Amino acid sequence: MSKSMLITGGHVIDPANGVDEPRDVLVGEDGRISAVERPGVINAERADKVVDASGLVVAPGFLDIHVHLREPGGEAQETIETGCRAAAKGGFTSVWCMPNTNPTNDSVWVTRYILDRARESGGGIHVHPVAAVTKGLAGRELNDFGALLGAGAAGFTDDGRPVESAAVMRTAMMHARDLGATIFDHCEELSITGAGAMHLGPTSLRQGIPGIPRSSEALIVMRDGMLALETGCRFHVQHVSNQESVEAIRWLKARGARITAEASPHHLLLTDERVGEGETNAKMKPPLCEEADRQAIVAALEDGTLDCIATDHAPHTASAKARGFAEAPFGIIGMETAFASLHTGFVVRGKWTLRFLIEQLTSAPAKVMAGAMGEGKGTLGSGAPADLVLIDPKATWRFEERHVGSRSRNCPWIGETFRGRVEATFAGGRCVYRVVDAGASLARAASAGT
Ligand SMILES: [Zn+2]
């Protein structure tokens, strides 16, 4: 039982409930939203403490449906504790973690281990393990989906890899459909990717780096989309990177497939030119593609062909990323910078409203994860868990290593100046992060809010 709290003076943006105006938020002793009312309606004396959110935006805590927390087995890169710290710093209060750990999360034992570790060390961030489709991510033997769901798994993916065999994927979809579960896929045709390390295009040819043809992703999007159509299974395309995949998803949706898809901040903001002189923090799978692809992903998110934003937060050690472009592992961290980078890139430039960006990080992913632990999240509706963020849309700040919460530092944004910042994050009504070098308004909010 915690104390009740009134967040007053803020501008509430709660897309799930169509709210975009000044409101006060009352959090009950049970850590849930008790009331959201126009300023002055809630008597401050009803609350044990008052948080002054003047000048700040109050929004639901963000959901990241695609993160790698690396534990068990990858603790040199990330632990559940450090991953949850990264989440809190980025305004994320719920994360879905991928199964490519060591051992793989393909068993009830590992699923329970992750849930236990999250309870012990997650600092209040809600962690939902997504279990593997196949034993050891090997693509052959299906896991026991029913048992995994019973242990708390949110769905299934072999992320990090595709499920190579169409027949295995088809059977997986039939099982998942019968259980009401969702299959998530990292769509990649490995026989086409080969030794590719970046997008195959003018930049890779100029640099002499082996390229990944764009068909590698789109072929499997279409293959699995056809299987989803045929089986009726709910299917989610992870980290869409190019215009062919966008077109495939558009076609599949028009045909009635139960398909959703996500866009990552890096595919929305960067292109393969960022690889520059072998910049390993621009190396990820699927790769950064060309400007026309980036624009197609932005347009698809805007028109609903893509359903939400997810970071694919993928920590790697500095020594691994220092191996040179060909040898370095794929992936970058992303939770700490997702909001600020997208706010700077799209909202400040007048391309998106702040409400649209918040929607893509809250109610939109909650909708994708309906049936996969997303219910009741991404909203400030009465009775919802008091997971929320305070945002200063006017803060101008330089993102530095000290702002990273992750154990790893593989981030292309270090040194970047951002406009807009997560000032504080609350999970279940408890403050799990607050900026320490903030301006006066935040200092007031923070001292009152913990
Ligand atoms: Zn992936």
PDB file of C-alpha atoms and ligand atoms in Angstrom, residues 66 68 98 158-161 185-187 238-239 285-286 312, ligand 1:
ATOM      1  CA  HIS A  66      10.405  -5.478 -28.456  1.00  0.00           C
ATOM      2  CA  HIS A  68      16.358  -7.712 -25.367  1.00  0.00           C
ATOM      3  CA  MET A  98      12.756 -11.531 -26.467  1.00  0.00           C
ATOM      4  CA  ASP A 158      12.394 -16.810 -32.463  1.00  0.00           C
ATOM      5  CA  ASP A 159      13.561 -13.175 -32.717  1.00  0.00           C
ATOM      6  CA  GLY A 160      17.198 -12.745 -33.513  1.00  0.00           C
ATOM      7  CA  ARG A 161      16.400 -15.338 -36.157  1.00  0.00           C
ATOM      8  CA  ASP A 185       8.474 -12.869 -36.363  1.00  0.00           C
ATOM      9  CA  HIS A 186      11.860 -11.466 -37.217  1.00  0.00           C
ATOM     10  CA  CYS A 187      11.314 -11.728 -40.969  1.00  0.00           C
ATOM     11  CA  GLN A 238       8.819  -7.162 -35.944  1.00  0.00           C
ATOM     12  CA  HIS A 239      11.008  -4.173 -36.930  1.00  0.00           C
ATOM     13  CA  LYS A 285      19.078  -6.352 -38.381  1.00  0.00           C
ATOM     14  CA  PRO A 286      17.071  -5.639 -40.342  1.00  0.00           C
ATOM     15  CA  ASP A 312      14.309  -3.438 -30.548  1.00  0.00           C
TER      16      ASP A 312
HETATM   17 ZN    ZN B   1      14.870  -9.173 -34.721  1.00  0.00          ZN
END
